[in-house]
Amino acid sequence: MQKWSARNPVGRIAYVNGRYLPHAAAGVHIEDRALQLGDGIYEVTNVIAGKPIDEEPHLDRMERSLRELGIEMPMGRPALKLVMREMIARNRISNGLLYLQVTRGASKRDHVPPKQPPRPTLIPTMRAQDMAGLAVRMEKGIAVSTQPDIRWGRCDIKTVQLLPNLLAKQAAKKAGAFEAWLVDHDGYVTEGASTNAWIVDGEGNVVTRDLSHAILPGVTRKVMLEAMAAAQMKVVERKFTVAEAQGAREAFISSATGAAVPVVTIDGKKVGDGTPGPLTRRIHDLYATKAGTKTA
Ligand code: PDD
C-alpha cells in the first residue's frame, strides 16, 4: 500500500472553507486560532465501504464540543454530511479515516476571542486506514504502557490540544507499547491517549470508566455499550486501577480507528494468559454488526 507522507499524501483532496483543494495546496491563515492557541475541536470518523460509521453520534459530539467552547457550527448538519460524502468520493478511499477539524477561525492573536466572531475554519482531510495493521493488532493484541495523566480538567471536549496525549503516546512507543493508558493522581486509569480503556474483571463484568470531565465520551464506547446491553452482557461503568487491570481476565481499547482491540500486556505484565480474550472478540463482533464495520 502507498505510504502517507506530506509530499505524497494518500488522501489527496482536502476541503478548506468552501473549496476542495489538492492536499499539498490546502492551507489555513497563519493567525488561525487553532494554530496559535489550540482553539479548535476535531472528530475522527471511520469510513468502511465508502460509508461514514457512527456518523450521527460523531456529529452530535462535534456539536457538543463546539457548544462547550462557544464556537459556531461552520455549516448545518445536512451540508456537513454532504461535504463528508464528497470527501470520500473525491479521495476515492473506501476504507479510511475522515478527520473533521473546526477552529474558531482567524483573528489577531489575543487570548480572548473577538467580540465579532470570525468565521469558523472547517478543515476535513481523509486518509486510507491501515487495515492490515489493524488485522494484526486484532489477532495478536497490543501492549499498553501506563503514563501519568497530565491533561486539563475538560477531557470530555475533543479539542486539538493534544500535547499531553502525544507525549504519553511517544513515551509508550519508546517503552515498546502501542497505546498509553493514562493514570490519574489516585492511581486509576482514565483512558488511553487516543482510545477508551476497558477490562473484564474477576466476576466477568465488562468495566470501563464512567463518564465525567476526566475522559472523552467515546462514540465507539457508546455504541459498544448499547450493543452489549442488547446482548444482555454484564457491564459496569466505574474506575479501575492499574493493578486491577493487570490482574483482569481481559483488557481492550476502543476508538473509531479500532473497536475492542485486545490489550495483552500492561507495563510488560500479561493480562490473563497474554492472548486476546473471548469476550473482547465477542464485543468486537457485536459492535461490528451494530455499526456496520464488518468487511468480510
Ligand atoms: N481518538 N479517548 C481519547 C482521548 C480519544 O482521543 C479518542 C479518539 C477516544 C475514542 O473515541 P471514539 O470512539 O469516539 O473514537 C477516547 C481519535 C480516534 C484520535 O484522536 O485520532
mmCIF file of C-alpha atoms and ligand atoms in Angstrom:
data_model
loop_
_atom_site.group_PDB
_atom_site.id
_atom_site.type_symbol
_atom_site.label_atom_id
_atom_site.label_comp_id
_atom_site.label_asym_id
_atom_site.label_seq_id
_atom_site.Cartn_x
_atom_site.Cartn_y
_atom_site.Cartn_z
ATOM 1 C CA MET A 1 0.000 0.000 0.000
ATOM 2 C CA GLN A 2 1.136 3.537 -0.747
ATOM 3 C CA LYS A 3 2.617 5.161 2.366
ATOM 4 C CA TRP A 4 1.397 8.526 3.607
ATOM 5 C CA SER A 5 3.853 11.415 3.589
ATOM 6 C CA ALA A 6 3.405 15.178 3.495
ATOM 7 C CA ARG A 7 4.773 15.187 -0.063
ATOM 8 C CA ASN A 8 2.740 12.259 -1.162
ATOM 9 C CA PRO A 9 -0.474 12.173 0.819
ATOM 10 C CA VAL A 10 -2.695 9.200 0.219
ATOM 11 C CA GLY A 11 -5.753 11.354 0.878
ATOM 12 C CA ARG A 12 -5.296 13.752 -1.986
ATOM 13 C CA ILE A 13 -8.142 16.166 -1.595
ATOM 14 C CA ALA A 14 -8.735 18.405 1.403
ATOM 15 C CA TYR A 15 -11.543 20.873 1.999
ATOM 16 C CA VAL A 16 -10.749 24.302 3.364
ATOM 17 C CA ASN A 17 -13.522 26.796 3.920
ATOM 18 C CA GLY A 18 -15.689 26.005 0.970
ATOM 19 C CA ARG A 19 -13.105 24.710 -1.507
ATOM 20 C CA TYR A 20 -11.867 21.243 -2.374
ATOM 21 C CA LEU A 21 -8.117 21.510 -2.954
ATOM 22 C CA PRO A 22 -5.192 19.191 -3.605
ATOM 23 C CA HIS A 23 -3.852 18.199 -0.197
ATOM 24 C CA ALA A 24 -0.466 19.875 -0.750
ATOM 25 C CA ALA A 25 -2.090 23.169 -1.788
ATOM 26 C CA ALA A 26 -4.541 23.363 1.119
ATOM 27 C CA GLY A 27 -3.681 25.752 3.928
ATOM 28 C CA VAL A 28 -5.119 27.977 6.636
ATOM 29 C CA HIS A 29 -4.382 31.530 7.721
ATOM 30 C CA ILE A 30 -1.213 31.925 9.851
ATOM 31 C CA GLU A 31 -3.325 33.565 12.544
ATOM 32 C CA ASP A 32 -5.860 30.786 12.689
ATOM 33 C CA ARG A 33 -6.683 30.472 16.384
ATOM 34 C CA ALA A 34 -6.090 26.711 16.389
ATOM 35 C CA LEU A 35 -2.535 27.292 15.201
ATOM 36 C CA GLN A 36 -1.756 29.938 17.804
ATOM 37 C CA LEU A 37 -3.965 28.946 20.740
ATOM 38 C CA GLY A 38 -5.199 25.422 20.119
ATOM 39 C CA ASP A 39 -8.656 26.973 19.827
ATOM 40 C CA GLY A 40 -10.464 24.237 17.960
ATOM 41 C CA ILE A 41 -12.007 20.794 18.051
ATOM 42 C CA TYR A 42 -12.000 17.679 15.895
ATOM 43 C CA GLU A 43 -13.684 14.393 15.125
ATOM 44 C CA VAL A 44 -12.327 11.206 13.563
ATOM 45 C CA THR A 45 -14.853 9.020 11.774
ATOM 46 C CA ASN A 46 -14.162 5.593 10.403
ATOM 47 C CA VAL A 47 -15.221 5.034 6.801
ATOM 48 C CA ILE A 48 -15.963 1.484 5.697
ATOM 49 C CA ALA A 49 -17.096 0.564 2.192
ATOM 50 C CA GLY A 50 -17.460 4.271 1.468
ATOM 51 C CA LYS A 51 -19.809 4.927 4.413
ATOM 52 C CA PRO A 52 -19.073 7.045 7.498
ATOM 53 C CA ILE A 53 -19.525 4.859 10.604
ATOM 54 C CA ASP A 54 -21.467 6.128 13.639
ATOM 55 C CA GLU A 55 -21.970 9.379 11.775
ATOM 56 C CA GLU A 56 -24.801 10.839 13.877
ATOM 57 C CA PRO A 57 -23.132 10.345 17.286
ATOM 58 C CA HIS A 58 -19.881 11.792 15.902
ATOM 59 C CA LEU A 59 -21.750 14.856 14.676
ATOM 60 C CA ASP A 60 -23.624 15.069 17.995
ATOM 61 C CA ARG A 61 -20.296 15.118 19.832
ATOM 62 C CA MET A 62 -18.837 17.651 17.395
ATOM 63 C CA GLU A 63 -21.774 19.980 18.049
ATOM 64 C CA ARG A 64 -21.366 19.498 21.793
ATOM 65 C CA SER A 65 -17.616 20.246 21.712
ATOM 66 C CA LEU A 66 -18.301 23.425 19.736
ATOM 67 C CA ARG A 67 -21.121 24.441 22.063
ATOM 68 C CA GLU A 68 -18.908 23.968 25.129
ATOM 69 C CA LEU A 69 -16.306 26.305 23.600
ATOM 70 C CA GLY A 70 -18.811 28.790 22.183
ATOM 71 C CA ILE A 71 -17.805 28.195 18.560
ATOM 72 C CA GLU A 72 -20.461 28.232 15.835
ATOM 73 C CA MET A 73 -21.039 25.148 13.681
ATOM 74 C CA PRO A 74 -19.327 26.070 10.379
ATOM 75 C CA MET A 75 -22.404 24.862 8.476
ATOM 76 C CA GLY A 76 -25.613 22.957 9.122
ATOM 77 C CA ARG A 77 -25.521 19.217 9.647
ATOM 78 C CA PRO A 78 -27.033 18.264 6.260
ATOM 79 C CA ALA A 79 -24.434 20.407 4.437
ATOM 80 C CA LEU A 80 -21.628 18.928 6.533
ATOM 81 C CA LYS A 81 -22.800 15.439 5.667
ATOM 82 C CA LEU A 82 -22.632 16.360 2.003
ATOM 83 C CA VAL A 83 -19.044 17.586 2.444
ATOM 84 C CA MET A 84 -18.179 14.297 4.169
ATOM 85 C CA ARG A 85 -19.598 12.300 1.267
ATOM 86 C CA GLU A 86 -17.859 14.500 -1.255
ATOM 87 C CA MET A 87 -14.555 13.982 0.592
ATOM 88 C CA ILE A 88 -14.996 10.208 0.442
ATOM 89 C CA ALA A 89 -15.889 10.330 -3.257
ATOM 90 C CA ARG A 90 -13.155 12.759 -4.308
ATOM 91 C CA ASN A 91 -10.461 10.908 -2.374
ATOM 92 C CA ARG A 92 -11.677 7.572 -3.743
ATOM 93 C CA ILE A 93 -10.974 5.899 -0.413
ATOM 94 C CA SER A 94 -13.453 3.223 0.584
ATOM 95 C CA ASN A 95 -11.847 2.182 3.899
ATOM 96 C CA GLY A 96 -10.359 5.160 5.633
ATOM 97 C CA LEU A 97 -10.472 7.778 8.311
ATOM 98 C CA LEU A 98 -12.228 11.063 7.852
ATOM 99 C CA TYR A 99 -10.805 13.839 10.014
ATOM 100 C CA LEU A 100 -13.007 16.866 10.643
ATOM 101 C CA GLN A 101 -11.441 19.863 12.338
ATOM 102 C CA VAL A 102 -13.243 23.059 13.236
ATOM 103 C CA THR A 103 -11.412 26.057 14.669
ATOM 104 C CA ARG A 104 -12.701 29.364 15.975
ATOM 105 C CA GLY A 105 -11.226 30.943 12.853
ATOM 106 C CA ALA A 106 -8.552 33.535 12.089
ATOM 107 C CA SER A 107 -8.195 36.744 14.073
ATOM 108 C CA LYS A 108 -5.492 38.976 15.559
ATOM 109 C CA ARG A 109 -3.774 36.948 18.288
ATOM 110 C CA ASP A 110 -5.499 37.533 21.599
ATOM 111 C CA HIS A 111 -6.430 35.002 24.248
ATOM 112 C CA VAL A 112 -9.899 36.497 24.480
ATOM 113 C CA PRO A 113 -11.949 35.514 21.438
ATOM 114 C CA PRO A 114 -13.024 38.569 19.431
ATOM 115 C CA LYS A 115 -16.477 40.043 20.105
ATOM 116 C CA GLN A 116 -17.296 39.729 16.424
ATOM 117 C CA PRO A 117 -16.543 36.017 15.991
ATOM 118 C CA PRO A 118 -14.508 35.181 12.888
ATOM 119 C CA ARG A 119 -15.865 32.584 10.505
ATOM 120 C CA PRO A 120 -15.016 29.141 11.949
ATOM 121 C CA THR A 121 -12.456 27.237 9.877
ATOM 122 C CA LEU A 122 -13.660 23.833 8.689
ATOM 123 C CA ILE A 123 -10.838 21.558 7.540
ATOM 124 C CA PRO A 124 -11.708 17.957 6.716
ATOM 125 C CA THR A 125 -8.979 15.645 5.460
ATOM 126 C CA MET A 126 -9.040 11.983 4.659
ATOM 127 C CA ARG A 127 -6.638 9.089 4.517
ATOM 128 C CA ALA A 128 -6.700 5.362 3.959
ATOM 129 C CA GLN A 129 -6.875 3.112 7.003
ATOM 130 C CA ASP A 130 -4.061 0.618 7.567
ATOM 131 C CA MET A 131 -6.408 -2.385 7.504
ATOM 132 C CA ALA A 132 -3.538 -4.898 7.544
ATOM 133 C CA GLY A 133 -2.022 -3.306 10.668
ATOM 134 C CA LEU A 134 -5.416 -3.342 12.388
ATOM 135 C CA ALA A 135 -5.886 -7.022 11.498
ATOM 136 C CA VAL A 136 -2.529 -7.862 13.129
ATOM 137 C CA ARG A 137 -3.484 -5.914 16.283
ATOM 138 C CA MET A 138 -6.831 -7.720 16.425
ATOM 139 C CA GLU A 139 -5.152 -11.099 16.104
ATOM 140 C CA LYS A 140 -2.132 -10.629 18.342
ATOM 141 C CA GLY A 141 -3.334 -7.913 20.695
ATOM 142 C CA ILE A 142 -1.366 -4.871 21.775
ATOM 143 C CA ALA A 143 0.912 -3.797 24.592
ATOM 144 C CA VAL A 144 -0.056 -0.848 26.763
ATOM 145 C CA SER A 145 2.249 1.331 28.842
ATOM 146 C CA THR A 146 0.862 3.407 31.718
ATOM 147 C CA GLN A 147 1.706 7.109 31.846
ATOM 148 C CA PRO A 148 0.632 9.900 34.213
ATOM 149 C CA ASP A 149 -2.472 11.753 33.073
ATOM 150 C CA ILE A 150 -1.249 15.353 32.931
ATOM 151 C CA ARG A 151 -4.178 16.706 30.865
ATOM 152 C CA TRP A 152 -6.561 19.557 31.719
ATOM 153 C CA GLY A 153 -9.908 19.404 33.512
ATOM 154 C CA ARG A 154 -12.172 19.152 30.438
ATOM 155 C CA CYS A 155 -11.059 15.978 28.691
ATOM 156 C CA ASP A 156 -14.702 15.466 27.660
ATOM 157 C CA ILE A 157 -14.224 18.121 24.962
ATOM 158 C CA LYS A 158 -12.443 16.805 21.876
ATOM 159 C CA THR A 159 -10.054 19.722 21.408
ATOM 160 C CA VAL A 160 -6.989 19.785 19.170
ATOM 161 C CA GLN A 161 -4.832 20.480 22.245
ATOM 162 C CA LEU A 162 -3.192 17.066 22.320
ATOM 163 C CA LEU A 163 0.317 17.677 23.695
ATOM 164 C CA PRO A 164 -0.143 15.541 26.842
ATOM 165 C CA ASN A 165 -1.663 12.793 24.719
ATOM 166 C CA LEU A 166 1.144 12.819 22.194
ATOM 167 C CA LEU A 167 3.848 12.887 24.894
ATOM 168 C CA ALA A 168 2.203 9.911 26.595
ATOM 169 C CA LYS A 169 1.944 8.040 23.314
ATOM 170 C CA GLN A 170 5.552 8.845 22.472
ATOM 171 C CA ALA A 171 6.680 7.530 25.875
ATOM 172 C CA ALA A 172 4.547 4.416 25.349
ATOM 173 C CA LYS A 173 6.113 3.819 21.954
ATOM 174 C CA LYS A 174 9.559 4.155 23.483
ATOM 175 C CA ALA A 175 8.530 1.507 26.028
ATOM 176 C CA GLY A 176 7.551 -0.795 23.145
ATOM 177 C CA ALA A 177 3.801 -0.315 23.575
ATOM 178 C CA PHE A 178 1.120 0.634 21.055
ATOM 179 C CA GLU A 179 -1.028 2.718 23.391
ATOM 180 C CA ALA A 180 -0.579 4.687 26.632
ATOM 181 C CA TRP A 181 -3.094 4.254 29.432
ATOM 182 C CA LEU A 182 -3.328 7.492 31.364
ATOM 183 C CA VAL A 183 -3.396 7.232 35.132
ATOM 184 C CA ASP A 184 -4.894 9.899 37.423
ATOM 185 C CA HIS A 185 -3.483 11.168 40.753
ATOM 186 C CA ASP A 186 -5.289 8.423 42.663
ATOM 187 C CA GLY A 187 -3.858 5.582 40.574
ATOM 188 C CA TYR A 188 -6.983 4.987 38.477
ATOM 189 C CA VAL A 189 -6.868 4.583 34.700
ATOM 190 C CA THR A 190 -8.748 7.385 32.968
ATOM 191 C CA GLU A 191 -8.471 6.281 29.322
ATOM 192 C CA GLY A 192 -5.963 5.715 26.538
ATOM 193 C CA ALA A 193 -4.077 8.587 24.903
ATOM 194 C CA SER A 194 -6.410 8.233 21.910
ATOM 195 C CA THR A 195 -8.776 5.433 22.952
ATOM 196 C CA ASN A 196 -11.119 4.407 25.774
ATOM 197 C CA ALA A 197 -9.887 1.736 28.187
ATOM 198 C CA TRP A 198 -11.757 -1.423 29.184
ATOM 199 C CA ILE A 199 -11.212 -4.547 31.276
ATOM 200 C CA VAL A 200 -13.118 -7.719 32.113
ATOM 201 C CA ASP A 201 -12.977 -8.054 35.895
ATOM 202 C CA GLY A 202 -12.744 -11.152 38.099
ATOM 203 C CA GLU A 203 -16.548 -11.535 38.100
ATOM 204 C CA GLY A 204 -16.790 -11.380 34.330
ATOM 205 C CA ASN A 205 -18.127 -7.819 34.264
ATOM 206 C CA VAL A 206 -17.046 -5.640 31.374
ATOM 207 C CA VAL A 207 -15.724 -2.484 33.022
ATOM 208 C CA THR A 208 -14.973 0.972 31.644
ATOM 209 C CA ARG A 209 -14.606 4.276 33.431
ATOM 210 C CA ASP A 210 -17.821 6.240 33.968
ATOM 211 C CA LEU A 211 -18.301 9.464 32.001
ATOM 212 C CA SER A 212 -17.099 12.709 33.574
ATOM 213 C CA HIS A 213 -14.844 15.627 32.654
ATOM 214 C CA ALA A 214 -11.900 13.197 33.067
ATOM 215 C CA ILE A 215 -12.469 11.242 29.844
ATOM 216 C CA LEU A 216 -13.674 11.657 26.297
ATOM 217 C CA PRO A 217 -17.170 10.227 25.783
ATOM 218 C CA GLY A 218 -16.044 7.857 23.038
ATOM 219 C CA VAL A 219 -18.547 7.241 20.282
ATOM 220 C CA THR A 220 -17.299 3.680 19.870
ATOM 221 C CA ARG A 221 -17.626 3.266 23.660
ATOM 222 C CA LYS A 222 -21.251 4.426 23.483
ATOM 223 C CA VAL A 223 -22.200 2.169 20.574
ATOM 224 C CA MET A 224 -20.386 -0.793 22.137
ATOM 225 C CA LEU A 225 -22.255 -0.237 25.425
ATOM 226 C CA GLU A 226 -25.568 -0.231 23.520
ATOM 227 C CA ALA A 227 -24.604 -3.427 21.698
ATOM 228 C CA MET A 228 -23.581 -5.098 24.972
ATOM 229 C CA ALA A 229 -26.815 -4.032 26.689
ATOM 230 C CA ALA A 230 -28.832 -5.521 23.823
ATOM 231 C CA ALA A 231 -26.866 -8.763 24.206
ATOM 232 C CA GLN A 232 -27.535 -8.663 27.996
ATOM 233 C CA MET A 233 -23.862 -8.688 28.884
ATOM 234 C CA LYS A 234 -22.789 -7.627 32.361
ATOM 235 C CA VAL A 235 -21.339 -4.125 32.149
ATOM 236 C CA VAL A 236 -20.230 -1.760 34.911
ATOM 237 C CA GLU A 237 -19.143 1.835 34.377
ATOM 238 C CA ARG A 238 -16.613 2.500 37.131
ATOM 239 C CA LYS A 239 -12.974 3.351 37.730
ATOM 240 C CA PHE A 240 -10.265 0.692 37.889
ATOM 241 C CA THR A 241 -6.630 0.789 38.979
ATOM 242 C CA VAL A 242 -3.568 -0.305 37.017
ATOM 243 C CA ALA A 243 -3.143 -3.273 39.391
ATOM 244 C CA GLU A 244 -6.748 -4.385 38.798
ATOM 245 C CA ALA A 245 -6.249 -4.095 35.035
ATOM 246 C CA GLN A 246 -3.054 -6.145 35.189
ATOM 247 C CA GLY A 247 -4.913 -8.834 37.126
ATOM 248 C CA ALA A 248 -8.021 -8.666 34.909
ATOM 249 C CA ARG A 249 -9.247 -11.554 32.770
ATOM 250 C CA GLU A 250 -9.151 -9.420 29.632
ATOM 251 C CA ALA A 251 -8.465 -5.857 28.568
ATOM 252 C CA PHE A 252 -9.084 -3.891 25.397
ATOM 253 C CA ILE A 253 -9.258 -0.419 23.872
ATOM 254 C CA SER A 254 -11.849 1.262 21.675
ATOM 255 C CA SER A 255 -11.879 4.126 19.215
ATOM 256 C CA ALA A 256 -13.107 4.986 15.756
ATOM 257 C CA THR A 257 -9.827 3.542 14.479
ATOM 258 C CA GLY A 258 -10.498 0.144 16.049
ATOM 259 C CA ALA A 259 -13.266 -1.270 18.238
ATOM 260 C CA ALA A 260 -12.367 -3.727 21.011
ATOM 261 C CA VAL A 261 -8.683 -4.127 20.155
ATOM 262 C CA PRO A 262 -7.262 -6.644 22.656
ATOM 263 C CA VAL A 263 -4.681 -5.499 25.214
ATOM 264 C CA VAL A 264 -2.390 -8.421 26.094
ATOM 265 C CA THR A 265 0.207 -6.722 28.300
ATOM 266 C CA ILE A 266 0.159 -3.700 30.627
ATOM 267 C CA ASP A 267 3.623 -2.408 31.556
ATOM 268 C CA GLY A 268 5.002 -5.759 30.446
ATOM 269 C CA LYS A 269 2.652 -7.782 32.685
ATOM 270 C CA LYS A 270 0.447 -10.301 30.912
ATOM 271 C CA VAL A 271 -3.311 -9.762 31.068
ATOM 272 C CA GLY A 272 -4.962 -13.184 31.542
ATOM 273 C CA ASP A 273 -2.858 -15.684 29.603
ATOM 274 C CA GLY A 274 -1.380 -12.933 27.434
ATOM 275 C CA THR A 275 -3.547 -13.621 24.394
ATOM 276 C CA PRO A 276 -6.717 -11.866 23.129
ATOM 277 C CA GLY A 277 -9.720 -12.872 25.217
ATOM 278 C CA PRO A 278 -13.063 -14.367 24.112
ATOM 279 C CA LEU A 279 -15.264 -11.543 25.463
ATOM 280 C CA THR A 280 -13.151 -8.951 23.664
ATOM 281 C CA ARG A 281 -13.715 -10.835 20.397
ATOM 282 C CA ARG A 282 -17.443 -11.098 21.102
ATOM 283 C CA ILE A 283 -17.728 -7.372 21.849
ATOM 284 C CA HIS A 284 -15.801 -6.587 18.687
ATOM 285 C CA ASP A 285 -18.265 -8.671 16.684
ATOM 286 C CA LEU A 286 -21.319 -7.169 18.419
ATOM 287 C CA TYR A 287 -20.017 -3.697 17.628
ATOM 288 C CA ALA A 288 -19.140 -4.577 14.030
ATOM 289 C CA THR A 289 -22.636 -5.947 13.446
ATOM 290 C CA LYS A 290 -24.334 -2.923 15.011
ATOM 291 C CA ALA A 291 -22.111 -0.268 13.392
ATOM 292 C CA GLY A 292 -21.782 -1.995 10.021
ATOM 293 C CA THR A 293 -17.995 -2.238 10.023
ATOM 294 C CA LYS A 294 -17.799 -5.920 9.068
ATOM 295 C CA THR A 295 -15.695 -6.071 5.931
ATOM 296 C CA ALA A 296 -15.621 -9.832 5.449
HETATM 297 N N1 PDD B 1 -9.317 9.433 19.307
HETATM 298 N N2 PDD B 1 -10.300 8.928 24.217
HETATM 299 C C1 PDD B 1 -9.489 9.783 23.586
HETATM 300 C C2 PDD B 1 -8.571 10.648 24.393
HETATM 301 C C3 PDD B 1 -9.519 9.877 22.180
HETATM 302 O O1 PDD B 1 -8.730 10.742 21.537
HETATM 303 C C4 PDD B 1 -10.398 9.024 21.450
HETATM 304 C C5 PDD B 1 -10.481 9.091 19.953
HETATM 305 C C6 PDD B 1 -11.207 8.127 22.160
HETATM 306 C C7 PDD B 1 -12.178 7.213 21.484
HETATM 307 O O2 PDD B 1 -13.271 7.931 20.953
HETATM 308 P P1 PDD B 1 -14.077 7.437 19.687
HETATM 309 O O3 PDD B 1 -14.574 6.075 19.991
HETATM 310 O O4 PDD B 1 -15.163 8.412 19.536
HETATM 311 O O5 PDD B 1 -13.106 7.421 18.527
HETATM 312 C C8 PDD B 1 -11.141 8.128 23.558
HETATM 313 C C9 PDD B 1 -9.286 9.646 17.875
HETATM 314 C C10 PDD B 1 -9.536 8.401 17.109
HETATM 315 C C11 PDD B 1 -7.993 10.345 17.510
HETATM 316 O O6 PDD B 1 -7.606 11.224 18.265
HETATM 317 O O7 PDD B 1 -7.406 10.044 16.472
#
